[in-house]
Amino acid sequence: MDKITMVHRDSLSCEAIVRRLADGSLLLVSQCGGQTEPCPENRVLVFHSTDDGESWSRPQPILPENGRAVYATDLDVEGGRVTARITEHNGGYLDVDCYDLVSEDGGYTWRREEIPCFGKTFVFLRGAVYARGVKLVAYQHYPIEKEENDALVRAKKTVLDSMLPAARCGALLTRDGGKSWEKSEDVLIPSEWQGKHVWQWPEPTIAALSEGYAMLLRVNGAGVLYRSDSADGLRWSKPCPTEIPNPNNKPKLLNLSDGSIALINTPNPRPGMKNRNPLEIWISDDDMRTWRYKKRVLDFPGWLSYPDGFAEGDRIRFAFELNRHDVYFADCDISDYNRSRK
């Protein structure tokens, strides 16, 4: 049986992310506040649940108020350590400060740590994958020069007005628990579609294959997801279109315990936020060549955006937003898929 529970309603919500903590509770973060995204009023709120998502705590800001906009792109849980990937900015994704917030008390208090490899440049660090003794963290990087950043700030514009030729995606890799990191070669998603300049939010998501890794990417305007493959996590193939429909929405890959791979996606080929529907779970048992299991989670008319969560046995649990205002928690049963594998 599936359960969908409302967590929070705000003037705006974007990219809700939920994880299981070591003590069994759930931790959820989401950008909320303001009327649009990006804008100076955007903040990241934190929610806790001790009853498996049946009820949620009142929201608390992840940072003390300092007048800057805040965005979170991932929650990474390793034992009792929780890392939130943070982008702080001027309200237009300019004058950015990207860093980690680390909590060792379940997301109640946080301390700042610097991110690996990228320094002060604008980068979103996304979901982590653990496989074959290494950890991979997906990234999307926007190496905007200071001169262009400052010119856009003076003109009261946002990063969407940047002429950066491409978004750069890939993976960071650590073999020693985060003491040292390697950065992969970049996968380029050009900021042009059908002769027009289009800002790209590729939102890469990575899964471990039986050998190597696969990355799926959102490409605005394409109507489908793109895929890149890597044998080692450091060298990636040129992204190619898949047959997986996507309306310019974030996808999420999850490795399952039996070696299968789940995809949470809105498989609609018509680009645009109004087409972020329906919300489905697909599962592949052949390294994402085919998807023999498909489950419709929700087809309520509206914008079903940015699903992100985790898999546990017969359940896939994730957060998403409805109509850019309401944050929901979904607890989905995939036992029929697991039974079919036996």
Coordinates of N, CA, C and O in Angstrom, one line a residue, residues 70-142:
V70 N 19.2 30.9 0.1 CA 19.9 29.7 0.4 C 19.2 28.5 -0.4 O 17.9 28.5 -0.5
Y71 N 20.0 27.6 -0.9 CA 19.4 26.5 -1.6 C 20.2 25.2 -1.2 O 21.4 25.3 -0.9
A72 N 19.5 24.1 -1.2 CA 20.2 22.8 -0.8 C 19.9 21.8 -2.0 O 18.8 21.7 -2.5
T73 N 21.0 21.1 -2.4 CA 20.9 20.2 -3.5 C 21.0 18.7 -3.1 O 20.8 17.9 -4.0
D74 N 21.4 18.4 -1.9 CA 21.5 17.0 -1.5 C 21.6 16.9 0.0 O 22.0 17.9 0.7
L75 N 21.2 15.8 0.5 CA 21.5 15.3 1.9 C 22.2 14.0 1.8 O 21.8 13.0 1.2
D76 N 23.4 14.0 2.3 CA 24.3 12.8 2.3 C 24.4 12.2 3.7 O 24.9 13.0 4.6
V77 N 24.0 11.0 3.9 CA 24.0 10.4 5.3 C 25.0 9.3 5.3 O 24.9 8.3 4.5
E78 N 26.0 9.4 6.2 CA 27.0 8.3 6.4 C 27.1 8.1 7.9 O 27.6 8.9 8.7
G79 N 26.4 7.0 8.4 CA 26.4 6.7 9.8 C 25.7 7.9 10.5 O 24.6 8.3 10.2
G80 N 26.3 8.5 11.6 CA 25.7 9.6 12.3 C 26.0 10.9 11.7 O 25.7 12.0 12.3
R81 N 26.7 11.0 10.6 CA 27.1 12.3 9.9 C 26.1 12.6 8.8 O 26.0 11.8 7.9
V82 N 25.5 13.8 8.8 CA 24.7 14.2 7.8 C 25.3 15.5 7.1 O 25.7 16.4 7.8
T83 N 25.4 15.5 5.8 CA 25.9 16.6 5.0 C 24.9 17.2 4.1 O 24.3 16.4 3.3
A84 N 24.6 18.4 4.3 CA 23.7 19.2 3.4 C 24.5 20.0 2.4 O 25.4 20.7 2.9
R85 N 24.3 19.8 1.1 CA 25.0 20.6 0.1 C 24.3 21.9 -0.1 O 23.2 22.0 -0.6
I86 N 25.0 23.0 0.2 CA 24.4 24.3 0.3 C 25.0 25.3 -0.8 O 26.2 25.3 -1.0
T87 N 24.1 26.0 -1.4 CA 24.4 27.2 -2.2 C 23.8 28.4 -1.6 O 22.6 28.5 -1.5
E88 N 24.6 29.4 -1.2 CA 24.1 30.7 -0.7 C 24.4 31.7 -1.8 O 25.5 31.7 -2.4
H89 N 23.5 32.6 -2.0 CA 23.6 33.5 -3.1 C 22.8 34.8 -2.9 O 22.2 35.0 -1.9
N90 N 22.9 35.7 -3.9 CA 22.3 37.1 -3.7 C 20.9 37.1 -4.1 O 20.3 38.2 -4.0
G91 N 20.3 36.0 -4.4 CA 18.9 36.0 -4.8 C 18.7 35.7 -6.3 O 17.6 35.5 -6.8
G92 N 19.8 35.7 -7.0 CA 19.8 35.4 -8.4 C 20.9 34.4 -8.8 O 21.3 34.4 -10.0
Y93 N 21.3 33.6 -7.9 CA 22.4 32.7 -8.1 C 23.7 33.4 -8.6 O 24.4 32.9 -9.5
L94 N 23.9 34.5 -8.1 CA 25.2 35.3 -8.3 C 25.8 35.6 -7.0 O 25.2 35.4 -5.9
D95 N 27.1 36.0 -7.0 CA 27.9 36.1 -5.7 C 27.7 34.9 -4.9 O 27.4 34.9 -3.7
V96 N 27.9 33.7 -5.5 CA 27.5 32.4 -4.8 C 28.6 32.1 -3.8 O 29.8 32.4 -4.0
D97 N 28.2 31.3 -2.8 CA 29.1 30.7 -1.8 C 28.6 29.3 -1.6 O 27.5 29.1 -1.1
C98 N 29.3 28.3 -2.2 CA 28.9 26.9 -2.1 C 29.7 26.2 -1.0 O 31.0 26.2 -1.0
Y99 N 29.1 25.5 -0.1 CA 29.7 24.8 1.0 C 28.9 23.7 1.5 O 27.7 23.5 1.1
D100 N 29.4 22.9 2.4 CA 28.7 21.9 3.1 C 28.3 22.3 4.5 O 29.0 23.1 5.2
L101 N 27.1 21.9 4.9 CA 26.7 22.0 6.3 C 26.6 20.6 6.9 O 25.9 19.7 6.3
V102 N 27.4 20.4 8.0 CA 27.5 19.0 8.5 C 26.8 19.0 9.9 O 27.0 19.9 10.7
S103 N 26.0 18.0 10.1 CA 25.3 17.8 11.4 C 25.7 16.4 11.9 O 25.7 15.4 11.2
E104 N 25.9 16.3 13.2 CA 26.2 15.0 13.9 C 25.1 14.8 15.0 O 25.3 13.9 15.8
D105 N 24.0 15.5 15.0 CA 22.9 15.3 15.9 C 21.6 15.2 15.2 O 20.6 15.6 15.7
G106 N 21.6 14.6 14.0 CA 20.4 14.4 13.3 C 19.8 15.6 12.6 O 18.6 15.6 12.4
G107 N 20.5 16.6 12.4 CA 20.0 17.8 11.6 C 19.4 18.9 12.5 O 18.7 19.7 12.0
Y108 N 19.8 18.9 13.8 CA 19.4 20.0 14.7 C 20.4 21.1 14.8 O 20.0 22.3 14.8
T109 N 21.7 20.8 14.7 CA 22.7 21.8 14.7 C 23.6 21.5 13.5 O 23.8 20.3 13.2
W110 N 24.2 22.5 13.0 CA 25.1 22.4 11.8 C 26.3 23.2 11.9 O 26.3 24.3 12.5
R111 N 27.4 22.7 11.3 CA 28.6 23.5 11.2 C 29.1 23.4 9.7 O 28.8 22.5 9.0
R112 N 29.8 24.5 9.3 CA 30.2 24.6 8.0 C 31.5 23.9 7.7 O 32.4 23.9 8.5
E113 N 31.6 23.2 6.5 CA 32.8 22.7 6.0 C 32.9 23.1 4.5 O 31.9 23.2 3.8
E114 N 34.1 23.2 4.0 CA 34.3 23.5 2.6 C 34.1 22.3 1.7 O 34.4 21.1 2.1
I115 N 33.6 22.5 0.5 CA 33.4 21.4 -0.4 C 34.7 21.0 -1.1 O 35.6 21.8 -1.2
P116 N 34.8 19.7 -1.6 CA 36.1 19.3 -2.2 C 36.1 19.8 -3.7 O 35.1 20.0 -4.3
C117 N 37.3 20.1 -4.2 CA 37.7 20.3 -5.6 C 37.2 21.6 -6.2 O 38.0 22.1 -7.1
F118 N 36.1 22.2 -5.8 CA 35.6 23.3 -6.6 C 35.9 24.7 -6.0 O 35.6 25.7 -6.7
G119 N 36.4 24.8 -4.8 CA 36.6 26.1 -4.3 C 35.4 26.9 -4.2 O 34.4 26.5 -3.7
K120 N 35.5 28.2 -4.6 CA 34.4 29.2 -4.5 C 33.5 29.2 -5.7 O 32.6 30.1 -5.8
T121 N 33.7 28.4 -6.7 CA 32.9 28.5 -7.9 C 31.5 28.0 -7.7 O 31.2 27.2 -6.7
F122 N 30.6 28.3 -8.6 CA 29.2 27.9 -8.5 C 29.0 26.4 -8.9 O 29.1 26.1 -10.1
V123 N 28.7 25.6 -8.0 CA 28.5 24.2 -8.3 C 27.4 23.6 -7.4 O 27.3 24.0 -6.2
F124 N 26.6 22.7 -8.0 CA 25.6 22.0 -7.2 C 26.2 20.5 -7.0 O 26.4 19.9 -8.0
L125 N 26.3 20.1 -5.8 CA 26.7 18.7 -5.6 C 25.4 17.9 -5.3 O 24.6 18.3 -4.5
R126 N 25.3 16.8 -6.0 CA 24.0 16.0 -5.9 C 24.3 14.6 -5.4 O 25.2 14.4 -4.7
G127 N 23.3 13.7 -5.6 CA 23.3 12.5 -4.9 C 24.5 11.6 -4.9 O 25.2 11.6 -5.9
A128 N 24.8 11.0 -3.8 CA 26.0 10.1 -3.7 C 25.6 8.7 -4.0 O 24.5 8.2 -3.7
V129 N 26.6 8.0 -4.6 CA 26.5 6.5 -4.9 C 27.7 5.8 -4.2 O 28.8 6.3 -4.4
Y130 N 27.4 4.7 -3.5 CA 28.4 3.9 -2.9 C 28.5 2.5 -3.6 O 27.5 1.8 -3.6
A131 N 29.6 2.2 -4.2 CA 29.7 1.0 -4.9 C 31.2 0.6 -5.1 O 32.0 1.4 -5.3
R132 N 31.5 -0.7 -4.9 CA 32.8 -1.3 -5.2 C 33.9 -0.5 -4.4 O 35.0 -0.3 -4.9
G133 N 33.6 -0.1 -3.2 CA 34.6 0.5 -2.3 C 34.9 1.9 -2.6 O 35.8 2.5 -2.0
V134 N 34.1 2.6 -3.5 CA 34.3 4.0 -3.7 C 32.9 4.7 -3.5 O 31.9 4.1 -3.5
K135 N 33.0 6.0 -3.4 CA 31.9 6.9 -3.3 C 31.9 7.9 -4.4 O 32.9 8.6 -4.6
L136 N 30.8 8.1 -5.2 CA 30.7 9.0 -6.2 C 29.6 10.1 -5.8 O 28.6 9.7 -5.3
V137 N 30.0 11.3 -6.1 CA 29.0 12.4 -5.9 C 28.8 13.2 -7.2 O 29.8 13.7 -7.7
A138 N 27.6 13.2 -7.7 CA 27.3 13.9 -9.0 C 27.5 15.4 -8.8 O 27.2 15.9 -7.7
Y139 N 27.9 16.1 -9.8 CA 27.9 17.6 -9.8 C 27.4 18.2 -11.0 O 27.4 17.6 -12.1
Q140 N 26.9 19.4 -10.9 CA 26.7 20.3 -12.1 C 27.4 21.6 -11.8 O 27.1 22.3 -10.8
H141 N 28.3 22.1 -12.7 CA 29.2 23.2 -12.4 C 29.0 24.3 -13.4 O 28.8 24.1 -14.6
Y142 N 29.0 25.5 -12.9 CA 28.8 26.7 -13.7 C 30.0 27.6 -13.5 O 30.0 28.5 -12.6

